[in-house]
Amino acid sequence: MNGFFNTPPAVNEPVYAYAPGSAERAHLKAALAEARAQELDVPMFIGSEEVRTGKLQRMAPPHDHAHTLGHFHVGDASHVKQAIAAAMAAKPAWEAMPWEQRAGIFLKAAELFSSKYRYAINAATMLAQSKNAYQAEIDAACELIDFLNFNVQFMTEIYSDQPPAQTKGIWNRLEYRPLEGFVFAVTPFNFTAISGNLPTAPAMMGNVVVWKPSETQVYSAQLLMRVFKEAGLPDGVINLIYTPGPETGDIVFKHPEFSGLHFTGSTGVFRTMWKLIGENIATYKSYPRIVGETGGKDFILAHASADQKALVAAIIRGAFEFQGQKCSAASRVYIPKSIWPIVKEMLVAEMATLKVGPTEDFGNFVNAVIDERAFDKISSYIDQAKKDGVEVLCGGSYDKSKGYFIQPTILMAPSARYRTMCEEIFGPVLTIWVYEDADWANMFELVDSTSEYALTGAIFSQNRYAATEATWALRNSAGNFYINDKPTGAVVGQQPFGGGRGSGTNDKAGAKVNLLRWTSQRTIKETFNPPTDYRYPFLSEE
Ligand code: NAD
């Protein structure tokens, strides 16, 4: 096939509103009912095989843990090895496939998620990860579709980026090869879109992938995999396995063909992986690409000039949507004393209106946290705060009898560096520090140095000098910085996402720079009339 093909221009997927009486709401409710009525038997996908080990792990909605959604088949070390072998077997044909054919697969997957599977993937995310209808829609449908469509566009932009200079008689070309070996994609529980993006971004660039999702996200991950296959993804290009993290890492990170890690998850796990990779560095054929987006302790800094209503809305959405389980969730807020009384009054009144409960009841803004381990960890922070005599402004109670429900909680920091101002809790717990207005200029150093992370942060100010000062002073405190907006909800193609320091390698998910990491460039210089004599003119006698 000859031609410089243009791909359809990427545009952000429209977000459905799911208002009462709408057709989309009826479709989503039907998909939820259908999924609830079934018990899935979920295999691993290795090469052309659906692998069932008989060692079953139960899947349940976090908001109704007695209900069984199905079981997945747990693998062991042998399946990790099989997955690597299947990936390597698929590699020659996959990397030889013309890019436009690869693009066609992922564009088709985007279309399938936009139409045929939109409600199914949203329902899966609502049931198994306890995201409400809107949170599921912006993640499992829209962000996932955007990742696929925009990445195809970025791929073509990368491939068309060629050396700017040519000289007479010479043709310079850049070829963007996939990495030798295989890429290991390790995905978190909290975003279905991230789970879909981490294996597909390297695959799109011609790589083969071993994909290990979080065990609490297998329910939606397996549907992603089925749709990728329906879109035409050949066997073995992405291999989906459910194996214990450390056991998987132990095999992958000792394999000579390991060529890249695409990770999103906690900082501690990423550091463990990096260390293992370092220990095995001499084993590998190539220096592996290490891309990791990790934890956050995301801030909102309000100036005395802040729009108070906008600030309150941003605090509630930023801290409590999806139960604060976004890496970007606001979890520490700095408010000046002069506006605190009015902000406090509005905040407490609004917090009293938040409903907590299952996702299948659409009136609930806050749902359950992902599992018992998370519930116990988050509630222990609340217990400790109470023991420490910390003022609990809102919430503070929790109950795991039916689902893992934690009331959205606001703590008043007894000191600016109280524990809950510094550590990632990853739940619906926000801490507020009220500062003296005169201390504004000292706030930057405090905000910047309070945590080891640098993922997202927001300032609220109607005073442009204050906004300018904060934007400069906090330039390394967040990879995604917001002015008069909440620190969550980055949109692919609009706000490339990622942070530095303890928050990751900042290789911006769903951006050109990320896709570049999955390529290894080959420069080709072709000379049409090469010299036939080694002697330069300067060598000649006078
Ligand atoms: P996690 O670190 O517990 O798990 C992530 C993945 O790593 C899972 O698939 C897990 O099974 C696997 N894993 C754990 N130990 C392993 C090991 N030793 N070897 C190989 N794999 C191993 O994270 P999580 O609870 O699923 O997700 C929440 C975390 O992810 C939070 O810290 C959050 O901030 C972060 N996160 C960051 C971003 C971002 O873009 N920066 C986005 C989403 C989530």
XYZ file of C-alpha atoms and ligand atoms in Angstrom:
586
model
C 0.000 0.000 0.000
C 1.564 3.241 -1.083
C 0.598 6.576 0.420
C 1.291 8.992 3.260
C -1.934 8.269 5.077
C -3.741 10.792 7.242
C -5.554 9.410 10.285
C -8.884 10.906 11.394
C -8.117 14.042 13.490
C -8.463 13.205 17.182
C -11.233 15.030 19.021
C -12.217 14.585 22.657
C -15.047 12.144 23.160
C -18.263 13.953 24.231
C -19.193 13.204 27.855
C -22.727 11.882 28.365
C -24.671 13.503 31.213
C -26.905 10.578 32.322
C -29.661 12.977 33.399
C -32.979 11.474 34.527
C -35.125 10.430 31.580
C -32.213 10.339 29.123
C -31.722 7.403 26.774
C -28.111 6.951 27.954
C -29.260 6.579 31.562
C -31.686 3.830 30.574
C -28.961 2.042 28.575
C -26.512 2.252 31.468
C -29.047 0.945 33.985
C -29.785 -1.968 31.666
C -26.064 -2.743 31.358
C -25.687 -2.639 35.149
C -28.602 -5.006 35.637
C -27.243 -7.385 33.015
C -23.759 -7.442 34.562
C -25.141 -7.920 38.067
C -27.217 -10.887 36.976
C -24.154 -12.805 35.724
C -21.184 -14.483 37.333
C -18.179 -14.177 35.045
C -15.521 -16.828 34.693
C -12.468 -14.794 33.693
C -9.457 -16.435 32.078
C -5.998 -15.009 31.467
C -5.235 -14.213 27.821
C -1.890 -15.616 26.736
C -1.109 -15.831 23.019
C -4.133 -17.401 21.337
C -5.265 -19.101 24.539
C -7.742 -18.314 27.271
C -5.940 -19.810 30.259
C -7.941 -21.221 33.163
C -5.955 -22.490 36.161
C -8.866 -23.437 38.409
C -7.346 -21.355 41.204
C -10.197 -18.867 41.518
C -10.363 -15.437 43.080
C -13.760 -13.856 43.741
C -14.699 -10.416 42.375
C -17.251 -8.283 44.252
C -18.572 -4.717 44.135
C -16.767 -2.675 46.820
C -20.157 -1.158 47.743
C -21.813 -4.580 48.127
C -19.094 -7.076 48.930
C -21.441 -9.999 49.582
C -22.458 -10.037 45.919
C -20.337 -12.098 43.531
C -19.568 -10.625 40.102
C -17.514 -13.632 39.099
C -14.105 -15.214 39.544
C -10.813 -14.878 37.780
C -8.197 -17.560 37.319
C -5.025 -16.781 39.250
C -1.758 -17.590 37.510
C 1.722 -18.389 38.778
C 5.321 -18.111 37.630
C 4.730 -20.514 34.737
C 2.129 -18.146 33.272
C 4.484 -15.198 33.457
C 6.991 -17.231 31.451
C 4.291 -18.302 28.984
C 3.188 -14.710 28.521
C 6.743 -13.569 27.787
C 7.187 -16.431 25.304
C 3.871 -15.614 23.605
C 4.828 -11.943 23.320
C 8.204 -12.774 21.805
C 6.563 -15.199 19.355
C 4.138 -12.492 18.206
C 6.878 -9.890 17.812
C 8.212 -10.497 14.278
C 4.827 -10.269 12.548
C 3.618 -7.398 14.715
C 6.637 -5.157 14.261
C 6.542 -5.810 10.510
C 2.898 -4.735 10.236
C 2.589 -1.328 8.520
C 1.769 1.419 10.999
C -1.532 2.313 9.373
C -2.770 -1.240 9.931
C -1.817 -0.997 13.599
C -3.561 2.370 13.761
C -6.705 0.797 12.302
C -6.904 -1.675 15.191
C -6.735 0.997 17.907
C -9.056 3.405 16.086
C -11.543 0.574 15.801
C -11.169 -0.204 19.524
C -11.902 3.476 20.275
C -15.028 3.299 18.157
C -16.177 0.087 19.854
C -15.812 1.716 23.286
C -17.633 4.797 22.008
C -20.615 2.810 20.752
C -21.123 -0.937 21.213
C -19.284 -1.301 24.563
C -19.757 2.142 26.119
C -22.350 1.038 28.642
C -20.721 -2.316 29.322
C -17.325 -0.796 30.177
C -18.975 1.917 32.284
C -21.137 -0.646 34.086
C -18.077 -2.826 34.764
C -16.221 0.160 36.237
C -19.242 1.213 38.304
C -19.738 -2.273 39.710
C -16.218 -3.480 40.291
C -14.383 -0.226 41.077
C -17.345 1.615 42.663
C -17.267 4.686 40.401
C -20.539 6.569 39.998
C -22.042 7.040 36.513
C -20.242 10.307 35.781
C -16.873 9.175 37.148
C -17.128 5.967 35.106
C -18.117 7.898 31.970
C -15.172 10.328 32.126
C -12.752 7.457 32.812
C -13.810 4.139 31.297
C -15.500 5.608 28.244
C -14.158 9.069 27.404
C -10.566 9.053 28.658
C -9.975 5.570 27.293
C -11.361 6.537 23.870
C -9.284 9.738 23.936
C -6.104 7.797 24.776
C -6.657 5.531 21.781
C -7.577 8.265 19.294
C -4.982 10.834 20.380
C -2.206 8.279 20.614
C -2.834 7.282 16.999
C -2.502 10.939 16.027
C 0.673 11.343 18.103
C 2.109 8.216 16.513
C 1.722 9.734 13.050
C 3.258 13.012 14.245
C 6.246 11.115 15.635
C 6.748 9.099 12.466
C 6.544 12.213 10.308
C 9.180 13.984 12.419
C 12.248 13.665 10.169
C 15.709 15.264 10.213
C 15.340 18.910 9.239
C 18.466 19.107 7.085
C 19.328 17.315 3.855
C 22.347 18.024 1.671
C 22.757 17.432 -2.026
C 23.365 13.806 -2.890
C 22.402 12.534 0.566
C 19.093 11.366 2.000
C 18.707 11.408 5.809
C 15.883 9.455 7.363
C 14.703 8.591 10.880
C 13.054 5.290 11.528
C 11.104 4.774 14.773
C 11.664 1.138 15.662
C 9.824 -0.589 18.498
C 12.086 -1.680 21.364
C 13.822 -5.015 21.118
C 12.269 -7.477 23.574
C 8.965 -6.946 25.378
C 7.325 -4.242 27.480
C 5.841 -4.954 30.920
C 2.656 -2.968 31.638
C 1.569 -2.870 35.285
C -1.698 -1.084 35.919
C -3.507 0.310 38.999
C -7.063 -0.246 40.205
C -8.306 3.285 39.995
C -8.636 4.120 36.286
C -9.969 1.785 33.617
C -8.551 4.225 31.051
C -5.027 3.947 32.478
C -5.378 0.197 32.492
C -6.207 0.336 28.780
C -3.549 2.908 27.952
C -0.481 1.347 29.532
C -0.456 -1.818 27.383
C -1.825 -0.215 24.193
C 0.525 2.782 23.978
C 3.650 0.601 23.568
C 1.734 -1.909 21.400
C 0.636 0.866 19.061
C 4.312 1.731 18.500
C 4.969 -1.861 17.419
C 5.933 -3.409 20.769
C 4.697 -6.621 22.335
C 3.428 -6.502 25.901
C 2.931 -8.524 29.068
C 0.154 -6.833 31.020
C -0.498 -7.350 34.732
C -3.476 -5.391 36.093
C -4.359 -4.781 39.722
C -6.391 -7.684 41.113
C -9.212 -5.268 42.012
C -9.515 -4.157 38.397
C -9.496 -7.522 36.605
C -13.256 -7.326 36.027
C -12.982 -4.329 33.688
C -9.488 -5.248 32.396
C -10.768 -8.490 30.882
C -13.459 -6.570 28.994
C -10.811 -4.184 27.650
C -8.870 -7.203 26.424
C -11.900 -8.748 24.735
C -12.609 -5.493 22.919
C -8.966 -5.110 21.795
C -9.240 -8.612 20.333
C -12.539 -7.815 18.651
C -10.877 -4.733 17.157
C -8.352 -7.034 15.515
C -5.398 -7.091 17.911
C -3.442 -10.219 16.928
C -2.819 -12.965 19.482
C 0.214 -12.486 21.679
C 0.686 -8.749 21.085
C -0.796 -8.027 24.523
C -0.890 -10.862 27.060
C -3.072 -10.363 30.113
C -2.075 -12.260 33.266
C -3.316 -12.284 36.864
C -0.237 -13.234 38.806
C 1.060 -11.988 42.171
C 3.014 -8.731 41.762
C 6.353 -9.649 43.405
C 6.419 -13.127 41.771
C 5.730 -11.580 38.369
C 8.342 -8.885 38.843
C 10.906 -11.464 39.892
C 10.653 -13.237 36.522
C 10.141 -10.222 34.287
C 12.971 -8.152 35.743
C 15.462 -10.989 35.361
C 14.592 -11.644 31.717
C 17.200 -10.590 29.119
C 14.442 -9.460 26.714
C 12.833 -7.092 29.254
C 12.969 -3.751 27.468
C 10.502 -1.430 29.136
C 8.248 -0.876 32.137
C 5.012 1.096 31.765
C 3.773 1.473 35.313
C 1.122 3.404 37.191
C 0.663 2.726 40.877
C 2.160 3.599 44.210
C 5.566 5.177 44.740
C 6.802 2.348 46.979
C 6.091 -0.364 44.414
C 7.718 1.668 41.630
C 10.869 2.191 43.679
C 11.054 -1.550 44.405
C 10.787 -2.253 40.690
C 13.425 0.317 39.740
C 15.782 -1.189 42.303
C 15.253 -4.697 40.894
C 15.850 -3.405 37.385
C 19.054 -1.754 38.579
C 20.245 -4.959 40.199
C 19.690 -6.851 36.940
C 20.900 -4.187 34.540
C 23.730 -6.292 33.120
C 21.261 -9.067 32.250
C 19.368 -7.071 29.658
C 20.024 -6.825 25.947
C 19.077 -3.116 26.024
C 18.831 -0.473 28.729
C 15.140 -0.682 29.621
C 12.813 2.297 29.351
C 11.304 2.967 32.762
C 8.102 4.991 32.786
C 6.169 5.296 36.027
C 3.384 7.560 37.221
C 3.014 7.199 40.962
C 1.584 8.793 44.102
C 0.524 12.299 44.978
C -0.255 14.606 47.883
C -2.047 17.221 45.877
C -2.685 20.700 47.157
C -5.049 23.625 46.859
C -3.577 26.939 47.945
C -6.106 29.709 48.345
C -5.174 33.392 48.323
C -7.246 35.921 50.238
C -8.648 37.117 46.905
C -10.003 33.649 45.993
C -13.521 33.256 44.635
C -14.919 31.534 47.707
C -17.764 29.643 46.049
C -15.473 28.313 43.324
C -12.983 27.304 46.005
C -15.598 25.322 47.940
C -16.810 23.527 44.785
C -13.214 22.686 43.823
C -12.455 21.346 47.301
C -15.476 19.050 47.271
C -15.013 17.773 43.734
C -11.236 17.668 43.949
C -11.090 15.820 47.265
C -14.116 13.546 47.283
C -14.973 12.465 43.744
C -14.226 8.750 43.416
C -13.707 8.758 47.192
C -10.411 10.626 46.872
C -8.846 7.633 45.106
C -7.414 9.655 42.239
C -3.680 10.214 42.198
C -4.589 13.865 41.539
C -7.120 14.185 44.380
C -6.834 17.300 46.533
C -5.829 16.160 49.988
C -4.315 19.234 51.633
C -5.778 22.717 51.449
C -4.285 26.003 52.645
C -6.793 28.766 53.385
C -6.127 32.286 54.709
C -7.700 33.255 58.013
C -9.565 36.243 56.548
C -11.793 34.125 54.306
C -11.924 30.964 56.446
C -15.154 31.783 58.381
C -17.208 32.189 55.210
C -15.483 29.305 53.382
C -15.991 27.091 56.413
C -19.693 27.904 56.598
C -20.257 27.155 52.897
C -18.092 24.041 52.994
C -19.821 22.498 56.004
C -23.246 23.247 54.495
C -22.314 21.685 51.136
C -20.650 18.649 52.731
C -23.909 17.916 54.552
C -25.602 17.439 51.152
C -23.181 14.753 49.883
C -24.778 11.338 49.649
C -22.724 8.220 50.223
C -23.784 4.800 48.933
C -23.744 2.303 46.077
C -23.036 3.444 42.523
C -26.195 1.837 41.228
C -28.210 4.477 43.098
C -27.429 7.492 40.901
C -28.026 10.015 43.705
C -24.759 9.093 45.430
C -21.824 11.451 44.930
C -19.486 9.317 47.054
C -19.289 5.529 46.813
C -17.172 2.803 48.423
C -13.381 2.612 48.604
C -11.829 -0.195 46.623
C -11.320 -2.986 49.182
C -10.969 -3.923 52.827
C -7.246 -3.221 52.912
C -7.813 0.334 51.660
C -10.760 0.764 54.043
C -8.671 -0.313 57.043
C -5.741 1.895 56.056
C -7.872 5.005 55.490
C -9.924 4.497 58.654
C -6.734 4.067 60.682
C -5.663 7.586 59.624
C -9.010 8.901 60.896
C -8.678 6.969 64.176
C -5.163 8.256 64.724
C -6.269 11.837 64.039
C -9.007 11.465 66.641
C -6.481 10.070 69.128
C -4.213 13.012 68.369
C -7.058 15.371 69.283
C -7.412 16.683 65.727
C -10.649 18.590 65.036
C -12.885 16.622 62.666
C -14.788 19.306 60.758
C -16.903 16.880 58.699
C -17.404 13.110 58.503
C -15.042 10.888 60.461
C -17.239 7.783 60.515
C -17.033 4.609 58.478
C -18.793 1.273 58.102
C -17.743 -1.825 56.187
C -20.682 -4.091 57.016
C -22.218 -3.997 53.516
C -19.694 -2.021 51.502
C -16.419 -0.209 52.224
C -18.001 3.159 52.989
C -16.103 6.036 54.549
C -17.876 9.330 55.156
C -16.111 12.195 53.378
C -13.915 13.570 56.112
C -12.315 16.954 56.677
C -9.649 17.318 59.355
C -8.308 20.613 60.679
C -4.522 20.328 60.772
C -3.125 20.987 64.262
C 0.154 21.972 62.611
C 1.101 22.730 59.018
C 3.048 19.498 58.687
C 0.683 17.222 60.560
C 0.887 13.654 59.200
C -2.279 13.868 57.065
C -0.885 16.988 55.355
C 2.164 14.981 54.198
C 1.257 11.352 53.436
C -0.823 9.964 50.591
C -3.950 8.482 52.209
C -5.764 7.660 48.949
C -9.253 7.999 50.361
C -11.953 10.589 51.150
C -9.907 12.407 53.786
C -8.915 16.031 53.351
C -6.875 18.145 55.752
C -7.075 21.932 55.965
C -4.463 24.308 57.314
C -5.616 27.839 58.057
C -2.790 30.351 57.698
C -2.309 33.994 58.666
C -2.887 36.220 55.607
C 0.411 37.948 56.260
C 2.148 34.583 55.741
C 1.198 34.340 52.049
C 4.784 34.703 50.842
C 5.917 31.930 53.202
C 3.291 29.512 51.974
C 5.182 28.530 48.832
C 8.088 26.988 50.682
C 5.658 25.183 52.990
C 3.500 23.831 50.145
C 6.565 22.846 48.144
C 8.378 20.986 50.920
C 5.528 19.355 52.824
C 5.418 16.139 50.803
C 7.772 14.080 48.685
C 5.350 14.272 45.745
C 4.873 16.736 42.898
C 1.847 15.576 40.934
C -0.973 18.142 40.909
C -1.703 21.392 42.660
C -4.086 24.308 42.361
C -4.113 27.907 43.401
C -7.207 30.035 43.807
C -6.621 33.728 43.410
C -8.345 36.615 41.682
C -5.285 38.739 42.242
C -3.048 38.291 39.196
C 0.137 39.262 41.068
C -0.515 36.555 43.654
C -1.268 34.032 40.900
C 1.922 34.985 39.069
C 4.008 34.663 42.221
C 2.561 31.245 43.062
C 2.929 29.936 39.500
C 6.646 30.734 39.587
C 7.367 29.763 43.195
C 5.588 26.398 42.870
C 7.012 25.543 39.439
C 8.501 22.245 40.647
C 5.733 21.383 43.106
C 3.351 19.877 40.533
C 3.484 18.434 37.026
C -0.114 19.562 36.493
C -0.781 23.016 37.892
C -4.224 24.602 37.982
C -5.222 28.233 38.358
C -8.745 28.663 39.729
C -9.712 25.065 39.057
C -9.680 21.761 40.947
C -6.480 19.698 40.598
C -8.246 16.637 39.113
C -9.833 15.779 35.779
C -7.002 16.199 33.252
C -8.247 15.616 29.707
C -6.147 13.773 27.101
C -4.900 16.134 24.422
C -5.666 19.174 26.605
C -3.728 18.755 29.862
C -0.982 16.131 29.394
C -0.759 14.349 32.742
C 2.103 13.413 35.047
C 4.339 14.670 37.818
C 7.913 14.684 39.030
C 9.785 13.967 42.253
C 8.141 11.046 44.125
C 5.181 11.208 41.722
C 6.859 9.682 38.722
C 9.011 10.092 35.666
C 6.627 12.725 34.244
C 6.417 11.084 30.834
C 2.922 12.546 30.395
C 0.345 9.830 29.716
C -1.516 10.228 26.430
C 1.102 12.571 24.981
C 3.720 12.405 22.256
C 6.583 12.268 24.766
C 5.177 9.099 26.261
C 4.921 7.312 22.911
C 8.482 8.316 22.087
C 9.675 6.240 25.038
C 8.426 3.085 23.297
C 10.558 3.681 20.227
C 14.231 3.355 19.519
C 15.257 5.527 16.621
C 17.440 4.385 13.778
C 19.078 7.052 11.673
C 19.562 6.109 8.050
C 21.978 8.097 5.879
C 21.975 7.135 2.231
C 24.656 8.582 -0.038
C 23.941 8.601 -3.776
C 27.404 9.409 -5.015
C 29.881 8.315 -2.346
C 33.528 9.466 -2.475
C 35.861 7.058 -4.192
C 39.118 8.534 -2.860
C 39.981 8.996 0.838
C 42.197 12.059 0.158
C 40.887 15.514 1.083
C 41.990 18.513 -1.018
C 43.970 20.025 1.904
C 46.350 17.064 1.795
C 47.643 18.014 -1.668
C 51.073 19.646 -2.192
C 51.111 23.507 -2.562
P -0.210 -0.398 43.710
O 1.155 0.190 43.668
O -0.651 -1.094 44.940
O -0.375 -1.451 42.524
C -0.099 -1.095 41.189
C 0.185 -2.358 40.421
O 1.450 -2.898 40.812
C -0.823 -3.476 40.642
O -1.078 -4.113 39.406
C -0.093 -4.393 41.608
O -0.558 -5.723 41.557
C 1.322 -4.292 41.093
N 2.384 -4.675 42.022
C 2.438 -4.482 43.354
N 3.622 -4.922 43.838
C 4.345 -5.378 42.771
C 5.663 -5.930 42.593
N 6.481 -6.079 43.636
N 6.044 -6.285 41.343
C 5.216 -6.138 40.287
N 3.973 -5.594 40.390
C 3.548 -5.225 41.610
O -1.201 0.786 43.321
P -2.793 0.817 43.300
O -3.301 0.729 44.703
O -3.351 -0.103 42.292
O -3.030 2.309 42.755
C -2.993 3.416 43.601
C -1.692 4.160 43.475
O -1.479 4.515 42.110
C -1.678 5.468 44.243
O -0.445 5.640 44.875
C -1.886 6.518 43.148
O -1.385 7.795 43.475
C -1.167 5.900 42.009
N -1.646 6.416 40.724
C -0.866 7.332 40.079
C -1.285 7.883 38.876
C -0.449 8.901 38.156
O -0.723 9.158 36.988
N 0.552 9.475 38.796
C -2.506 7.488 38.338
C -3.268 6.535 39.017
C -2.820 5.999 40.213
